[in-house]
Amino acid sequence: MIPSVLEKLIKDSTHDGKVNLKEITEFFNISIELDRQLTDLCQIRLSEEDKKPVIKLSPNADRKTKFTLVAIAIAEFILTPSRLEGEGIRYDMFFLKEIYHQRYSYRMMLATRLAVPEEVINQMDEPGFDMVNYLAGSDYQPQFISCCVKDSSALFLLSNFSELPAYAK
């Protein structure tokens, strides 16, 4: 099977068992900014100047929250780029509390694959996998990692991306 553009991007951005989100954002020309005036934890929208995607993060959010929200925002951009127009999409603490209930949504399946390599996801339900150790070394919130689903529909989602949003390199 020929890998999709998205599968290839994720594979090429994976180093030492971790997906490098910075490489993913660079591929899509997504900028990331800290915004002290942001009342939510995160917002993704198109910039007013050049209409390129920008992820704004609250500087008050911890590192794992920021990484988690960036992965989710990138997934949202890939799946529904038109939602970034105007005010874009905002994520608050209530959204984060409910992400486990969304684990079978396309957004969460894609976001977890942007954050966790498929090989790791496939090992998570194996008896010898040390989830506690993995969570301790992860850049993401534990409830986000818990959303990783070893599911053929997630692979189907990835394999059906022959075209990516126009902002990609």
mmCIF file of C-alpha atoms in Angstrom:
data_model
loop_
_atom_site.group_PDB
_atom_site.id
_atom_site.type_symbol
_atom_site.label_atom_id
_atom_site.label_comp_id
_atom_site.label_asym_id
_atom_site.label_seq_id
_atom_site.Cartn_x
_atom_site.Cartn_y
_atom_site.Cartn_z
ATOM 1 C CA MET A 1 0.000 0.000 0.000
ATOM 2 C CA ILE A 2 1.282 3.467 -0.901
ATOM 3 C CA PRO A 3 1.349 5.707 2.174
ATOM 4 C CA SER A 4 -0.664 8.902 2.063
ATOM 5 C CA VAL A 5 1.000 12.304 2.276
ATOM 6 C CA LEU A 6 -0.057 12.529 5.906
ATOM 7 C CA GLU A 7 1.272 9.076 6.829
ATOM 8 C CA LYS A 8 4.581 9.941 5.173
ATOM 9 C CA LEU A 9 4.744 13.293 6.985
ATOM 10 C CA ILE A 10 4.163 11.635 10.355
ATOM 11 C CA LYS A 11 6.706 8.905 9.608
ATOM 12 C CA ASP A 12 9.307 11.440 8.429
ATOM 13 C CA SER A 13 8.684 13.551 11.555
ATOM 14 C CA THR A 14 9.138 10.617 13.933
ATOM 15 C CA HIS A 15 12.525 10.381 15.629
ATOM 16 C CA ASP A 16 13.514 8.170 18.569
ATOM 17 C CA GLY A 17 9.935 7.025 19.133
ATOM 18 C CA LYS A 18 8.447 10.546 19.217
ATOM 19 C CA VAL A 19 6.633 12.585 16.587
ATOM 20 C CA ASN A 20 8.212 16.035 16.288
ATOM 21 C CA LEU A 21 5.248 18.431 16.248
ATOM 22 C CA LYS A 22 7.505 21.320 15.291
ATOM 23 C CA GLU A 23 8.260 19.607 11.976
ATOM 24 C CA ILE A 24 4.520 19.085 11.424
ATOM 25 C CA THR A 25 3.759 22.774 12.094
ATOM 26 C CA GLU A 26 6.585 23.836 9.774
ATOM 27 C CA PHE A 27 5.233 21.597 7.004
ATOM 28 C CA PHE A 28 1.813 23.268 7.276
ATOM 29 C CA ASN A 29 3.261 26.777 7.771
ATOM 30 C CA ILE A 30 1.497 27.005 11.121
ATOM 31 C CA SER A 31 2.950 29.524 13.536
ATOM 32 C CA ILE A 32 2.655 29.174 17.294
ATOM 33 C CA GLU A 33 2.422 32.185 19.591
ATOM 34 C CA LEU A 34 1.925 32.819 23.280
ATOM 35 C CA ASP A 35 -0.936 35.271 23.825
ATOM 36 C CA ARG A 36 -1.334 36.850 27.255
ATOM 37 C CA GLN A 37 -4.741 38.243 26.321
ATOM 38 C CA LEU A 38 -6.152 34.843 25.358
ATOM 39 C CA THR A 39 -8.933 33.931 27.799
ATOM 40 C CA ASP A 40 -9.012 30.286 26.670
ATOM 41 C CA LEU A 41 -6.130 27.819 26.721
ATOM 42 C CA CYS A 42 -5.707 27.743 22.948
ATOM 43 C CA GLN A 43 -7.039 29.184 19.734
ATOM 44 C CA ILE A 44 -6.321 28.264 16.132
ATOM 45 C CA ARG A 45 -7.301 30.668 13.392
ATOM 46 C CA LEU A 46 -6.075 32.274 10.206
ATOM 47 C CA SER A 47 -3.868 35.311 10.747
ATOM 48 C CA GLU A 48 -5.334 38.584 9.552
ATOM 49 C CA GLU A 49 -2.141 39.573 7.714
ATOM 50 C CA ASP A 50 -1.310 36.582 5.527
ATOM 51 C CA LYS A 51 -4.248 34.221 6.180
ATOM 52 C CA LYS A 52 -1.902 31.453 7.346
ATOM 53 C CA PRO A 53 -2.848 29.296 10.328
ATOM 54 C CA VAL A 54 -1.693 30.438 13.749
ATOM 55 C CA ILE A 55 -2.043 28.618 17.051
ATOM 56 C CA LYS A 56 -2.247 30.927 20.038
ATOM 57 C CA LEU A 57 -1.534 29.454 23.458
ATOM 58 C CA SER A 58 -2.085 30.806 26.929
ATOM 59 C CA PRO A 59 1.287 31.292 28.634
ATOM 60 C CA ASN A 60 -0.386 30.073 31.851
ATOM 61 C CA ALA A 61 -0.891 26.572 30.447
ATOM 62 C CA ASP A 62 1.691 23.958 31.424
ATOM 63 C CA ARG A 63 3.955 22.295 28.856
ATOM 64 C CA LYS A 64 1.913 19.075 28.540
ATOM 65 C CA THR A 65 -1.286 21.055 28.027
ATOM 66 C CA LYS A 66 0.347 23.152 25.323
ATOM 67 C CA PHE A 67 1.653 20.110 23.454
ATOM 68 C CA THR A 68 -1.736 18.405 23.750
ATOM 69 C CA LEU A 69 -3.617 21.420 22.422
ATOM 70 C CA VAL A 70 -1.184 21.955 19.549
ATOM 71 C CA ALA A 71 -1.710 18.349 18.384
ATOM 72 C CA ILE A 72 -5.493 18.746 18.602
ATOM 73 C CA ALA A 73 -5.425 22.120 16.826
ATOM 74 C CA ILE A 74 -3.291 20.746 13.978
ATOM 75 C CA ALA A 75 -5.717 17.838 13.567
ATOM 76 C CA GLU A 76 -8.617 20.270 13.471
ATOM 77 C CA PHE A 77 -6.824 22.324 10.817
ATOM 78 C CA ILE A 78 -6.170 19.266 8.651
ATOM 79 C CA LEU A 79 -9.734 17.971 8.928
ATOM 80 C CA THR A 80 -11.723 21.206 8.779
ATOM 81 C CA PRO A 81 -9.567 24.145 7.611
ATOM 82 C CA SER A 82 -12.644 26.272 6.874
ATOM 83 C CA ARG A 83 -13.404 26.440 10.620
ATOM 84 C CA LEU A 84 -10.286 28.575 11.118
ATOM 85 C CA GLU A 85 -11.852 31.581 9.402
ATOM 86 C CA GLY A 86 -13.075 34.450 11.571
ATOM 87 C CA GLU A 87 -12.531 33.733 15.260
ATOM 88 C CA GLY A 88 -11.305 30.231 14.531
ATOM 89 C CA ILE A 89 -11.547 27.458 17.085
ATOM 90 C CA ARG A 90 -10.999 27.886 20.814
ATOM 91 C CA TYR A 91 -10.219 25.267 23.426
ATOM 92 C CA ASP A 92 -10.764 25.771 27.139
ATOM 93 C CA MET A 93 -10.218 23.654 30.253
ATOM 94 C CA PHE A 94 -13.696 22.120 29.929
ATOM 95 C CA PHE A 95 -12.779 20.829 26.468
ATOM 96 C CA LEU A 96 -9.700 19.115 27.903
ATOM 97 C CA LYS A 97 -11.713 17.471 30.663
ATOM 98 C CA GLU A 98 -13.963 15.846 28.053
ATOM 99 C CA ILE A 99 -11.396 14.659 25.495
ATOM 100 C CA TYR A 100 -11.520 11.015 26.550
ATOM 101 C CA HIS A 101 -15.190 10.891 25.534
ATOM 102 C CA GLN A 102 -14.132 12.081 22.071
ATOM 103 C CA ARG A 103 -11.431 9.430 21.546
ATOM 104 C CA TYR A 104 -13.270 7.824 18.613
ATOM 105 C CA SER A 105 -13.787 11.123 16.786
ATOM 106 C CA TYR A 106 -11.705 11.753 13.686
ATOM 107 C CA ARG A 107 -10.177 14.803 15.370
ATOM 108 C CA MET A 108 -8.882 12.801 18.333
ATOM 109 C CA MET A 109 -7.769 9.827 16.240
ATOM 110 C CA LEU A 110 -5.745 12.137 14.026
ATOM 111 C CA ALA A 111 -4.449 14.244 16.936
ATOM 112 C CA THR A 112 -3.159 11.189 18.788
ATOM 113 C CA ARG A 113 -1.391 9.970 15.644
ATOM 114 C CA LEU A 114 0.239 13.390 15.278
ATOM 115 C CA ALA A 115 1.537 12.980 18.835
ATOM 116 C CA VAL A 116 2.220 9.270 19.302
ATOM 117 C CA PRO A 117 3.817 6.994 16.687
ATOM 118 C CA GLU A 118 1.589 4.194 15.406
ATOM 119 C CA GLU A 119 4.095 1.601 16.645
ATOM 120 C CA VAL A 120 3.692 2.897 20.210
ATOM 121 C CA ILE A 121 -0.098 2.979 19.939
ATOM 122 C CA ASN A 122 -0.047 -0.650 18.798
ATOM 123 C CA GLN A 123 2.026 -1.623 21.847
ATOM 124 C CA MET A 124 -0.136 0.180 24.418
ATOM 125 C CA ASP A 125 -2.511 -2.702 25.022
ATOM 126 C CA GLU A 126 0.285 -5.289 25.208
ATOM 127 C CA PRO A 127 0.848 -6.771 28.704
ATOM 128 C CA GLY A 128 4.522 -5.736 28.799
ATOM 129 C CA PHE A 129 3.941 -2.086 27.883
ATOM 130 C CA ASP A 130 4.869 0.235 30.762
ATOM 131 C CA MET A 131 2.185 2.901 30.450
ATOM 132 C CA VAL A 132 3.226 4.665 33.672
ATOM 133 C CA ASN A 133 6.774 5.096 32.380
ATOM 134 C CA TYR A 134 5.537 6.179 28.947
ATOM 135 C CA LEU A 135 3.229 8.805 30.451
ATOM 136 C CA ALA A 136 6.023 10.119 32.673
ATOM 137 C CA GLY A 137 8.263 10.704 29.648
ATOM 138 C CA SER A 138 5.550 12.021 27.363
ATOM 139 C CA ASP A 139 5.091 15.649 26.320
ATOM 140 C CA TYR A 140 1.297 15.187 26.444
ATOM 141 C CA GLN A 141 -1.392 15.075 29.091
ATOM 142 C CA PRO A 142 -2.174 11.562 30.370
ATOM 143 C CA GLN A 143 -5.869 11.836 29.451
ATOM 144 C CA PHE A 144 -4.832 12.677 25.872
ATOM 145 C CA ILE A 145 -2.511 9.661 25.653
ATOM 146 C CA SER A 146 -5.406 7.576 26.997
ATOM 147 C CA CYS A 147 -7.332 8.609 23.885
ATOM 148 C CA CYS A 148 -4.990 6.586 21.660
ATOM 149 C CA VAL A 149 -7.141 3.986 19.972
ATOM 150 C CA LYS A 150 -5.688 1.010 18.155
ATOM 151 C CA ASP A 151 -8.336 1.095 15.493
ATOM 152 C CA SER A 152 -8.528 0.402 11.794
ATOM 153 C CA SER A 153 -10.695 3.488 11.239
ATOM 154 C CA ALA A 154 -7.787 5.667 12.414
ATOM 155 C CA LEU A 155 -5.536 4.036 9.838
ATOM 156 C CA PHE A 156 -8.293 4.445 7.251
ATOM 157 C CA LEU A 157 -8.444 8.151 8.117
ATOM 158 C CA LEU A 158 -4.693 8.572 7.634
ATOM 159 C CA SER A 159 -4.539 6.584 4.428
ATOM 160 C CA ASN A 160 -7.257 8.667 2.779
ATOM 161 C CA PHE A 161 -5.386 11.962 2.881
ATOM 162 C CA SER A 162 -4.114 12.351 -0.637
ATOM 163 C CA GLU A 163 -4.498 16.115 -0.418
ATOM 164 C CA LEU A 164 -3.676 18.382 2.465
ATOM 165 C CA PRO A 165 -4.779 21.947 3.198
ATOM 166 C CA ALA A 166 -3.336 24.578 0.879
ATOM 167 C CA TYR A 167 -0.928 25.944 3.478
ATOM 168 C CA ALA A 168 1.302 22.860 3.357
ATOM 169 C CA LYS A 169 4.729 23.152 1.774
#
